[in-house]
Short mmCIF file of C-alpha atoms in Angstrom, two decimals:
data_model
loop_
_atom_site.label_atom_id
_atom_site.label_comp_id
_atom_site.label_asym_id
_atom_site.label_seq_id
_atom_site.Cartn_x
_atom_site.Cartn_y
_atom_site.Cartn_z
CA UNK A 1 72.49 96.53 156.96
CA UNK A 2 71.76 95.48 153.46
CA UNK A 3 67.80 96.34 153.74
CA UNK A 4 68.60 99.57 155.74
CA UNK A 5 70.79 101.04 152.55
CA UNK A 6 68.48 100.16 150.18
CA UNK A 7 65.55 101.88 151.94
CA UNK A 8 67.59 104.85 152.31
CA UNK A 9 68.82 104.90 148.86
CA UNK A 10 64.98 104.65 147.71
CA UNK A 11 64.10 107.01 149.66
CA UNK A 12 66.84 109.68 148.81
CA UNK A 13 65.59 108.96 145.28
CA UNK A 14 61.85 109.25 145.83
CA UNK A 15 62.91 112.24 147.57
CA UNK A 16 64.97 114.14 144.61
CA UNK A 17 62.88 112.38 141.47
CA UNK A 18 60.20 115.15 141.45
CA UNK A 19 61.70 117.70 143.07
CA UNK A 20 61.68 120.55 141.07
CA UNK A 21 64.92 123.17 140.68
CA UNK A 22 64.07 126.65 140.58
CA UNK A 23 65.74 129.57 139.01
CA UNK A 24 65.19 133.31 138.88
CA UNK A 25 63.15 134.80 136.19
CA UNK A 26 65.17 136.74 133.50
CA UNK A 27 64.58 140.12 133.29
CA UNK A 28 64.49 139.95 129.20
CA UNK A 29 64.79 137.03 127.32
CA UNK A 30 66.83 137.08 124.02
CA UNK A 31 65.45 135.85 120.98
CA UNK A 32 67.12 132.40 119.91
CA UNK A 33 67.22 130.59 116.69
CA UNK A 34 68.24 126.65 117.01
CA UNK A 35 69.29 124.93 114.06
CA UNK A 36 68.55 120.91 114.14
CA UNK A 37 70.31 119.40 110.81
CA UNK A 38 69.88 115.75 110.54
CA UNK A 39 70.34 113.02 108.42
CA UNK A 40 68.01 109.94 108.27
CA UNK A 41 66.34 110.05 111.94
CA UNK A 42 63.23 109.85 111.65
CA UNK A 43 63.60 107.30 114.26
CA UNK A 44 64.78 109.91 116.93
CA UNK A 45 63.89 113.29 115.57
CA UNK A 46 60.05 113.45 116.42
CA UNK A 47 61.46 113.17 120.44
CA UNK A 48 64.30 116.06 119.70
CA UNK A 49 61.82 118.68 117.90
CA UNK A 50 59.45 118.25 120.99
CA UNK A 51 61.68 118.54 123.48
CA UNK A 52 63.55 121.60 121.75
CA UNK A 53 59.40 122.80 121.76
CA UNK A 54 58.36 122.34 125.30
CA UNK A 55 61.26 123.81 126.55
CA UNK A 56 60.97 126.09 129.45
CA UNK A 57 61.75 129.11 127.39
CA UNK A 58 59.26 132.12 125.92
CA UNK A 59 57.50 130.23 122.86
CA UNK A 60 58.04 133.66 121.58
CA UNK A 61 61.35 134.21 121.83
CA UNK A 62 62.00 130.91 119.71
CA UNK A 63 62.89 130.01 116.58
CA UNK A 64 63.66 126.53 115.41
CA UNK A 65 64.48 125.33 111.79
CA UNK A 66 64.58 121.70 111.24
CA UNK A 67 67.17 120.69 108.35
CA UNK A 68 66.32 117.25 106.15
CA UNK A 69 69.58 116.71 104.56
CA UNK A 70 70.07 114.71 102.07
CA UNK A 71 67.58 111.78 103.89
CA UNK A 72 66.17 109.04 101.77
CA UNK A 73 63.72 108.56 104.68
CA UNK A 74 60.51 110.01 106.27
CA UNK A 75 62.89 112.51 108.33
CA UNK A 76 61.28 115.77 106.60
CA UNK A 77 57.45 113.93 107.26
CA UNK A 78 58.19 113.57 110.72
CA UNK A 79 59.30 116.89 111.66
CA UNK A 80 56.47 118.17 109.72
CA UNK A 81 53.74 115.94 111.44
CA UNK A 82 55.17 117.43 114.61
CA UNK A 83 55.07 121.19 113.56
CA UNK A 84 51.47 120.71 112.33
CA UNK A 85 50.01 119.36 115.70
CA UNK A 86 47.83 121.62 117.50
CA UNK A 87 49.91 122.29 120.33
CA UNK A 88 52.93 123.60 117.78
CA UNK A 89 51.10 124.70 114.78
CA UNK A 90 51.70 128.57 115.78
CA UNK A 91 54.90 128.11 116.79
CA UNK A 92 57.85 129.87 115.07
CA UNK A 93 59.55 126.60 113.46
CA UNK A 94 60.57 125.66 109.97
CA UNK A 95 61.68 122.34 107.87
CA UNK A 96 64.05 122.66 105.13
CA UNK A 97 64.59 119.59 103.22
CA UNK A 98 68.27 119.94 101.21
CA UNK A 99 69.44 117.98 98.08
CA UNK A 100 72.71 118.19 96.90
CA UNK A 101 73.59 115.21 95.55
CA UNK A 102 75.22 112.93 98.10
CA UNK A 103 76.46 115.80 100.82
CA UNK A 104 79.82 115.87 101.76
CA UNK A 105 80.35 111.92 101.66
CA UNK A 106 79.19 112.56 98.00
CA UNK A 107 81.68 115.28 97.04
CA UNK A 108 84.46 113.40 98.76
CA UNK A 109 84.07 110.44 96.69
CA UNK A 110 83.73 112.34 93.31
CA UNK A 111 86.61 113.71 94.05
CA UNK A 112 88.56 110.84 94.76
CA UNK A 113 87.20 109.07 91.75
CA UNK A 114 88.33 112.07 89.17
CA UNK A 115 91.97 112.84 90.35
CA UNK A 116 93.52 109.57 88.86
CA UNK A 117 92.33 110.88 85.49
CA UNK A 118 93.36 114.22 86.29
CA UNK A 119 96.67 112.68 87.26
CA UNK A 120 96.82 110.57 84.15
CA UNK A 121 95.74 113.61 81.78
CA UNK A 122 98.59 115.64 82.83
CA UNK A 123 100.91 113.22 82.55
CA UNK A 124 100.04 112.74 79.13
CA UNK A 125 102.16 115.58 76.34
CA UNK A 126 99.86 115.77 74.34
CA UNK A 127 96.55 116.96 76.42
CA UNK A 128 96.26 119.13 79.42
CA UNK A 129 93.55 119.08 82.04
CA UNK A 130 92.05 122.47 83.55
CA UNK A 131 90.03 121.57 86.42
CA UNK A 132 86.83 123.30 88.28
CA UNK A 133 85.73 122.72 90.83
CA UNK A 134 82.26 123.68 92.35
CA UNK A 135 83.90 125.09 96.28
CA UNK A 136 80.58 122.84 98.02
CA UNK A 137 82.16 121.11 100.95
CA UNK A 138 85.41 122.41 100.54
CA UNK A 139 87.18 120.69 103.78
CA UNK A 140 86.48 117.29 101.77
CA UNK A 141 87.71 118.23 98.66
CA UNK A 142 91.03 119.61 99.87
CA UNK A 143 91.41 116.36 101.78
CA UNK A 144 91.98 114.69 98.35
CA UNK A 145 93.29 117.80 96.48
CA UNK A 146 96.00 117.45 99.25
CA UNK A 147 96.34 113.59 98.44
CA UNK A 148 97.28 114.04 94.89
CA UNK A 149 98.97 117.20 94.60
CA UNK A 150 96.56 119.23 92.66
CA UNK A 151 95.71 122.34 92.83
CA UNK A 152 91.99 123.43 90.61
CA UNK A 153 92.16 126.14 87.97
CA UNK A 154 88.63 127.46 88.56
CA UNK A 155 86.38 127.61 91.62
CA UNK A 156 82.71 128.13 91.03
CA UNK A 157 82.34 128.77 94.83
CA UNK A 158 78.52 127.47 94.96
CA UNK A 159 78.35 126.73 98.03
CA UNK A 160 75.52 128.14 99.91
CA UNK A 161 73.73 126.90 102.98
CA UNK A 162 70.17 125.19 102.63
CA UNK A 163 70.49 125.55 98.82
CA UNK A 164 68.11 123.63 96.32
CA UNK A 165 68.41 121.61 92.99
CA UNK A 166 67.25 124.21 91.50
CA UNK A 167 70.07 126.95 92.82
CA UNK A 168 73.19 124.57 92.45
CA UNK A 169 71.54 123.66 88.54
CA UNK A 170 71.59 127.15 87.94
CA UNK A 171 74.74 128.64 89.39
CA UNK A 172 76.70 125.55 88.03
CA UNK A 173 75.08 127.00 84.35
CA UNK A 174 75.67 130.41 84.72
CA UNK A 175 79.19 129.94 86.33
CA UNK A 176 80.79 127.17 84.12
CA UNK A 177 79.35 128.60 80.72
CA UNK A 178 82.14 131.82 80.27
CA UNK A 179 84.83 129.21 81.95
CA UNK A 180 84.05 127.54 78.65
CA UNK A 181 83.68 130.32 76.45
CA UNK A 182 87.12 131.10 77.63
CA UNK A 183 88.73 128.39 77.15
CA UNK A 184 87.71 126.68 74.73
CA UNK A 185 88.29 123.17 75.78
CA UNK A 186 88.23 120.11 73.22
CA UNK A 187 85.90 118.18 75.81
CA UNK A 188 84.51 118.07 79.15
CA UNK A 189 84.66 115.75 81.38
CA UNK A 190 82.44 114.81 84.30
CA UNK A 191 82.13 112.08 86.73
CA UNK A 192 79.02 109.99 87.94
CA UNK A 193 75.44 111.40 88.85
CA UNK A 194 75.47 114.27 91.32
CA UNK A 195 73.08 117.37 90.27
CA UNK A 196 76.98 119.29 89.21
CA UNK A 197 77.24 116.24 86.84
CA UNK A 198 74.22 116.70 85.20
CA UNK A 199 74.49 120.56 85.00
CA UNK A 200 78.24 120.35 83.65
CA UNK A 201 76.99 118.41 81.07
CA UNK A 202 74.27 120.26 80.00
CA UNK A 203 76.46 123.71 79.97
CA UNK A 204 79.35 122.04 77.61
CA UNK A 205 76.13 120.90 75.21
CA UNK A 206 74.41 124.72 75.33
CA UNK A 207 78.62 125.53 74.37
CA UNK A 208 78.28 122.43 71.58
CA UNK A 209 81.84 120.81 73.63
CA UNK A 210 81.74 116.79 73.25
CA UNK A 211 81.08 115.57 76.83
CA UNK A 212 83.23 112.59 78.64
CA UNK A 213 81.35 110.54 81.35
CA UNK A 214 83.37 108.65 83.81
CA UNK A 215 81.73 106.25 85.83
CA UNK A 216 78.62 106.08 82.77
CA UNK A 217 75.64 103.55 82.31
CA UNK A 218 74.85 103.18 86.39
CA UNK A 219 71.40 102.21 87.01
CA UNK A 220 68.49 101.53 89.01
CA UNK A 221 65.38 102.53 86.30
CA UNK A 222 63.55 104.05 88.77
CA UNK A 223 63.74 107.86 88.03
CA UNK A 224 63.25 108.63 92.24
CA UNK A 225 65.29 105.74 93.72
CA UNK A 226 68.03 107.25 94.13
CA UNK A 227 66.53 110.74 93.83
CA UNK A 228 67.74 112.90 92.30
CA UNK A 229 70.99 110.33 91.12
CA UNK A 230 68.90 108.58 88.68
CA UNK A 231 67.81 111.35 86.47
CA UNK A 232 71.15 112.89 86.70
CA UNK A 233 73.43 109.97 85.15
CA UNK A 234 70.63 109.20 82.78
CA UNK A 235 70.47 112.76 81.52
CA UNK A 236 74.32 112.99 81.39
CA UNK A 237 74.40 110.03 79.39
CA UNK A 238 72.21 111.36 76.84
CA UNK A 239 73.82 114.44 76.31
CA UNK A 240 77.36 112.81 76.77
CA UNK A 241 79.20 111.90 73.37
CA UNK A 242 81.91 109.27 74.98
CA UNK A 243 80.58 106.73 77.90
CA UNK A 244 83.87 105.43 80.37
CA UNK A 245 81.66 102.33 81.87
CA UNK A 246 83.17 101.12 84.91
CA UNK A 247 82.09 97.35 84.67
CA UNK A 248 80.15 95.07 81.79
CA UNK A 249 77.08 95.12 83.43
CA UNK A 250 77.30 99.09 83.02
CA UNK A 251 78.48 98.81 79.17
CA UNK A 252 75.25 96.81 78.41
CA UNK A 253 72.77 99.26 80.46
CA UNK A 254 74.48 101.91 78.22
CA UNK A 255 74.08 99.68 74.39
CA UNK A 256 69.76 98.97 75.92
CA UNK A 257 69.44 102.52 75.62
CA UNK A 258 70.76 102.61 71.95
CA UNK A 259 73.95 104.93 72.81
CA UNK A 260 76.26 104.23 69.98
CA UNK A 261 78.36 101.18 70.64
CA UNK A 262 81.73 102.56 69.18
CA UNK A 263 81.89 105.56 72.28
CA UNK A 264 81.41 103.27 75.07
CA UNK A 265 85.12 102.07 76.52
CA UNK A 266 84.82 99.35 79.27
CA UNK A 267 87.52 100.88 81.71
CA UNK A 268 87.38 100.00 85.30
CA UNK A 269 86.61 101.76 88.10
CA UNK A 270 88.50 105.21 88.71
CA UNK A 271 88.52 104.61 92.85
CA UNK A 272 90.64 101.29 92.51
CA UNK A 273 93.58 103.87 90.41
CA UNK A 274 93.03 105.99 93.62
CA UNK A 275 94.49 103.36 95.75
CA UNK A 276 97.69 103.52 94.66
CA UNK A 277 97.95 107.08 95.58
CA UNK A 278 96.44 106.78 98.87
CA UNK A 279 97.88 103.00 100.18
CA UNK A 280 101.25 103.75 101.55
CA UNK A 281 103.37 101.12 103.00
CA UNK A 282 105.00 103.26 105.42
CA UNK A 283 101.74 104.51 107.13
CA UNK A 284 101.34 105.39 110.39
CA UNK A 285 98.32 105.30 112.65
CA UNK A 286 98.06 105.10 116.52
CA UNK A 287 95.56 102.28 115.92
CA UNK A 288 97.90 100.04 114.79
CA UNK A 289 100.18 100.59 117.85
CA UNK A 290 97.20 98.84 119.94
CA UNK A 291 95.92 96.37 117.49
CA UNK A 292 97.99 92.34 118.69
CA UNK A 293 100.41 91.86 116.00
CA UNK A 294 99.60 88.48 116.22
CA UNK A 295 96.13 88.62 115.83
CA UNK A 296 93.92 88.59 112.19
CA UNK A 297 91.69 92.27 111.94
CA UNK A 298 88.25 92.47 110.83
CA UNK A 299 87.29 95.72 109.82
CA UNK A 300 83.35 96.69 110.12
CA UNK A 301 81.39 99.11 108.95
CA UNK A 302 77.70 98.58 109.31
CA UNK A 303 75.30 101.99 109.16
CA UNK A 304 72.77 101.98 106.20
CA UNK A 305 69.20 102.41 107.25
CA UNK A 306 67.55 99.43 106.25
CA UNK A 307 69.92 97.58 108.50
CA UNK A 308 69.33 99.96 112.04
CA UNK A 309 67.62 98.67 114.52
CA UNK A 310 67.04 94.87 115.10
CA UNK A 311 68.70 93.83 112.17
CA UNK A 312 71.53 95.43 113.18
CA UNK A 313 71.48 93.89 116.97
CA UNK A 314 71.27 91.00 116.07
CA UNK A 315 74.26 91.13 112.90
CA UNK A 316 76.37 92.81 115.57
CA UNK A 317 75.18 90.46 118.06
CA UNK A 318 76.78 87.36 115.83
CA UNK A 319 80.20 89.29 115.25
CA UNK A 320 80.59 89.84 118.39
CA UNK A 321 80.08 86.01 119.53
CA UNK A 322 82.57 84.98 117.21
CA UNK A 323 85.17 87.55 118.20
CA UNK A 324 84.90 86.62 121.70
CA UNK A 325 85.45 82.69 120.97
CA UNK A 326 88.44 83.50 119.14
CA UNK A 327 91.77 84.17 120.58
CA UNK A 328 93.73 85.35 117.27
CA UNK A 329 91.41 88.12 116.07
CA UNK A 330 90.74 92.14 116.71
CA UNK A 331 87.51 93.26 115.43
CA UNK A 332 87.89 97.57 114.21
CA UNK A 333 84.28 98.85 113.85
CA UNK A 334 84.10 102.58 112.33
CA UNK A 335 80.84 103.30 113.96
CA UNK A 336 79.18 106.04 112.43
CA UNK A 337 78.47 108.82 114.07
CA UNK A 338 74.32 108.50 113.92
CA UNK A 339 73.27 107.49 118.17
CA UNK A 340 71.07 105.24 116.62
CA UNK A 341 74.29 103.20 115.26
CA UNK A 342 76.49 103.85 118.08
CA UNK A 343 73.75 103.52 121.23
CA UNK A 344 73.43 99.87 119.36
CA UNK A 345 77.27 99.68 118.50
CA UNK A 346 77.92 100.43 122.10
CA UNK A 347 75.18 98.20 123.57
CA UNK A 348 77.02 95.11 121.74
CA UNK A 349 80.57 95.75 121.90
CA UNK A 350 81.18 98.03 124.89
CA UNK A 351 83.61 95.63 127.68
CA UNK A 352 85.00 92.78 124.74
CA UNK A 353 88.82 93.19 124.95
CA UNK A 354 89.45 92.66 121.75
CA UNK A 355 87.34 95.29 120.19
CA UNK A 356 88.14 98.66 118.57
CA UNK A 357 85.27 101.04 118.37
CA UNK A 358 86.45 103.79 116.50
CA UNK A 359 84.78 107.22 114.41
CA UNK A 360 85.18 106.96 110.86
CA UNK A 361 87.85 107.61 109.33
CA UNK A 362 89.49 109.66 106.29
CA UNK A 363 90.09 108.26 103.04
CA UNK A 364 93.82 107.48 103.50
CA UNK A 365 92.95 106.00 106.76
CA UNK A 366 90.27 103.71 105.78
CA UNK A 367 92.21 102.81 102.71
CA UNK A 368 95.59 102.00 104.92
CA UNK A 369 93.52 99.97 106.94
CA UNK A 370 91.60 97.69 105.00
CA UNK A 371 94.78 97.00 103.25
CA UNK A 372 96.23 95.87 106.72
CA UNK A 373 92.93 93.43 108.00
CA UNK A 374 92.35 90.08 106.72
CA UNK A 375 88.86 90.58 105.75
CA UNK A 376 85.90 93.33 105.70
CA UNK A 377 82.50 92.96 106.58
CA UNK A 378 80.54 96.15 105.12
CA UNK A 379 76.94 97.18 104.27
CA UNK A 380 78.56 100.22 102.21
CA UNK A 381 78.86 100.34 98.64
CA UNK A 382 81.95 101.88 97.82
CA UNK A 383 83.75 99.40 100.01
CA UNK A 384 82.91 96.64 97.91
CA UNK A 385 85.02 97.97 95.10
CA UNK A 386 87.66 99.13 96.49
CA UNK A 387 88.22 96.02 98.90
CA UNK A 388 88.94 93.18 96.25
CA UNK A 389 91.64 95.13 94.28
CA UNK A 390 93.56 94.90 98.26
CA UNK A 391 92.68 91.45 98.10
CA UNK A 392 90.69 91.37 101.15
CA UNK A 393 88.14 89.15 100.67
CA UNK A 394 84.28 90.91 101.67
CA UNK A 395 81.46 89.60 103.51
CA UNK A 396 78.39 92.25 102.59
CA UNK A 397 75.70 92.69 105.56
CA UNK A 398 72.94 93.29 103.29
CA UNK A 399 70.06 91.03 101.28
CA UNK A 400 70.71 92.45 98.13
CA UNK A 401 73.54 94.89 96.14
CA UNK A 402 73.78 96.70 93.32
CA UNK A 403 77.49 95.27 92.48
CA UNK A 404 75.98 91.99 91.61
CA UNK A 405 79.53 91.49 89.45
CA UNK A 406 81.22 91.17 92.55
CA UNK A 407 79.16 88.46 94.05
CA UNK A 408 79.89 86.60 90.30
CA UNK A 409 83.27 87.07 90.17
CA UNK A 410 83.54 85.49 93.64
CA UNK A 411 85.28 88.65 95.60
CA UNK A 412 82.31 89.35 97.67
CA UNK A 413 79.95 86.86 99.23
CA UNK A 414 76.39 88.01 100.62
CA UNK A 415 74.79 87.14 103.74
CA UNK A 416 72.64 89.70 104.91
CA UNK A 417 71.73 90.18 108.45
CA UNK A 418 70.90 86.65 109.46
CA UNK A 419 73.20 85.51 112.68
CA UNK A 420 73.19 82.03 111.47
CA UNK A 421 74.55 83.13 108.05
CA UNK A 422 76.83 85.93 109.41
CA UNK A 423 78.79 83.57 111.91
CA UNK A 424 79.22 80.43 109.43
CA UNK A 425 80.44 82.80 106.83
CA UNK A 426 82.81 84.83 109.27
CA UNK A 427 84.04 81.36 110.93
CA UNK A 428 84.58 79.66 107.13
CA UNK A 429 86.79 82.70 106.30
CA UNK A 430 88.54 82.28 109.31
CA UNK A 431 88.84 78.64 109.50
CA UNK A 432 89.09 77.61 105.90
CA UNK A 433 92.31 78.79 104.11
CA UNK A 434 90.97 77.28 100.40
CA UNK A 435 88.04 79.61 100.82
CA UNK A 436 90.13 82.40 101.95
CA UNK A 437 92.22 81.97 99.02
CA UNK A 438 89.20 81.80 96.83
CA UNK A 439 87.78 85.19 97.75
CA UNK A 440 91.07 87.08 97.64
CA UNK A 441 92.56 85.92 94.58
CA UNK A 442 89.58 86.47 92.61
CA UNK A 443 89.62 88.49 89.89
CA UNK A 444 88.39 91.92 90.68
CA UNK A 445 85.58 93.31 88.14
CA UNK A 446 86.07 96.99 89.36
CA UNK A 447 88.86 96.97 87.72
CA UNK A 448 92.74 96.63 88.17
CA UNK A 449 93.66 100.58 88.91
CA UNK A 450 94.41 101.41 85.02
CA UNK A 451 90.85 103.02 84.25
CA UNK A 452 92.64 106.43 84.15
CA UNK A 453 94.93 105.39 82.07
CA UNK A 454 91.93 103.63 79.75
CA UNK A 455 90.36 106.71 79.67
CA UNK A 456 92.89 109.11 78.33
CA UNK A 457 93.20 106.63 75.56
CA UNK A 458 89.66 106.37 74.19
CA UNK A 459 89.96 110.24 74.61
CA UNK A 460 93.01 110.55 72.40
CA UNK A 461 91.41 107.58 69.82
CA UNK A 462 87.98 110.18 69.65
CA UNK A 463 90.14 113.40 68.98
CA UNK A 464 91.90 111.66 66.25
CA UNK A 465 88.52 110.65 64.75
CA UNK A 466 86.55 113.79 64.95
#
């Protein structure tokens, strides 16, 4: 009986696996454009344009535009190899390759970083903030406008689709310059190293207004890596007259280039202040409901690049081993939303009981969350600030970070991708209270959430000596 269902199965499939389904012929055929934006896949996006391409569909009747945004891979190379083969060179098909410095992830943390000090300026009697903002991905900004009560006094309204360094430079120039005129402010302050940064900046010097920079001396000394991040903060900083460095390491970066010692204030970093407005002790999520009461959470994030594919496998492959010989913990893995992270995230986790796979989150989510785990394991970089001041002790899945103060001060330990390293670092934190201890009573380097405060000071002390 066994044999007989089997050969009819494989037959039924031999059957229907080339057979071929045919429809009637349109009598016109509209014109259609298809719009492919993507973010760091060249891994998957050589597959998509083709089969977009060969498409039963009038070659004629097609246009395709490929979108690069914001990738800091070979993305834009691949779709262009692919539109310059033989069989698609005549095609109708375009790649546009879009820098805006850091997308919407980008604008959301800027934005999260600067409203403590607009907070903290206001509350102050003696100054009074007017904040602009630029109007580029506007549903992330009002997520933290909503947050912390503010409401902007100007709106640029830049945002256009597929725009260039070159457009946001100039509209950012030609829109904040008779903001300034008009008002007349006593300084200007900006915040880190997007292309608005640098622009800001450079409008308040054409306007001779002293320039603040929050989150100052940042760097990497490689003028593409990031690109275009680097040049921005390091033009900022020269044409900034105070410098708000957000840890030591930052300070000295800013006295090796010779900026003058007595405008650089050592104050923390601006998204540990933004915790207090967005932890909330009485916060609700549905999560929670389902997560054992009983149990310890780990809370994951794992998506950079460098880390997809193998790497990744195999660091999820070592969580997930641990998890499983472990009665008293829930794993919570934001998976981002890339199929090349959540095919693998899927692969791993998908049927372990005690696993939440989950999209990512907002900003007061995340933040209510990590406050409730008992440790985070994260590839990110923001994370690894933010994490210590909750006193969550972090185990970073990558070789090498550019918060090296962290790993000094003992509130985040490195272990790459290695399984052997991942599991005896996630078993000592689970099995060793002294190191436990260790890593979440250590003394944070970000800073202890009074930056804002730190900075309206040094702002007061260089009015009074100007």
């Amino acid at each position: 009986m066994s044999t007989l269902t089997l050969t009819g199965a494989t037959h039924f499939w031999l059957r229907h696996a080339t057979k071929l389904v045919t429809t009637e012929p349109l009598h016109a055929y509209p014109k259609i454009t298809i719009v492919v934006p993507a973010h760091n896949e060249e891994l998957v996006i050589a597959k998509t344009t083709r089969a977009i391409l060969d498409m039963n569909y009038p070659a004629a009747k097609v246009e395709l535009i490929l979108i690069a945004d914001n990738c800091t891979d070979h993305t834009a190379d691949v779709m262009r190899a692919i539109l310059n083969r033989r069989a698609y060179r005549f095609r109708n098909a375009r790649v546009f390759e879009r820098h805006d410095g850091g997308g919407k992830a980008g604008a959301l943390n800027d934005a999260l970083k600067m409203a403590p000090v607009v907070k903290a300026l206001a509350a102050d009697p003696d100054l009074e903030p007017i904040t602009v903002v630029t109007g580029q991905h506007r549903e992330m900004l009002q997520q933290v406008l909503d947050v912390f009560n503010l409401t902007p006094d100007f709106d640029l309204k830049v945002m256009e689709k597929h725009q260039s360094l070159t457009s946001i430079t100039t509209k950012i120039l030609a829109g904040l310059g008779p903001i300034i005129e008009s008002v007349h402010p006593d300084m200007v302050l900006v915040h880190g190293d997007t292309t608005t940064t640098m622009a800001a900046a450079m409008a308040s010097f054409y306007h001779r207004v002293p320039v603040g920079h929050v989150e100052a001396g940042l760097r990497t000394w490689d003028k593409y890596s990031p690109y275009p991040e680097e040049m921005n903060r390091q033009v900022t900083d020269d044409l900034a007259d105070l410098y708000f460095a957000p840890t030591n390491l930052a300070a000295a970066n800013l006295k090796r280039e010779n900026h003058p010692l007595d405008r650089i204030v050592i104050t923390g970093n601006t998204a540990i202040d933004a915790l207090q407005y967005t932890v909330n002790p009485g916060y609700h999520h549905d999560l929670l409901q389902r997560l054992n009461p009983a149990h310890r959470t780990i809370l994951l994030t794992m998506h950079r690049r460098e880390n997809q594919g193998e790497k990744m496998e195999e660091a999820l492959t070592a969580v997930r081993q641990v998890v499983e010989e472990r009665g008293d913990v829930d794993l919570v893995y934001t998976v981002h939303l890339s199929p090349a992270v959540q095919e693998v995230a899927h692969r791993v986790f998908d049927g372990v009981h005690n696993v939440y796979l989950i999209d990512p989150l907002d900003v007061v989510d995340f933040h209510n969350l990590a406050a409730r785990s008992y440790l985070i394991m994260t590839d990110s970089g923001g994370i690894q600030e933010e994490a210590p001041s909750l006193n969550r002790p972090v185990l970073v899945l990558r070789d090498s970070t550019e918060r090296p103060e962290g790993v000094r001060a003992g509130t985040l330990k490195l272990v790459g991708t290695d399984p052997a390293r991942i599991k005896a670092a996630l078993n000592g934190l689970l099995e060793d209270p002294l190191e436990y201890t260790r890593m979440a009573t250590a003394a944070n380097p970000y800073g202890n959430g009074h930056a804002a405060e730190a900075i309206v000071k040094a702002i007061k002390n260089y009015g009074a000596s100007v």
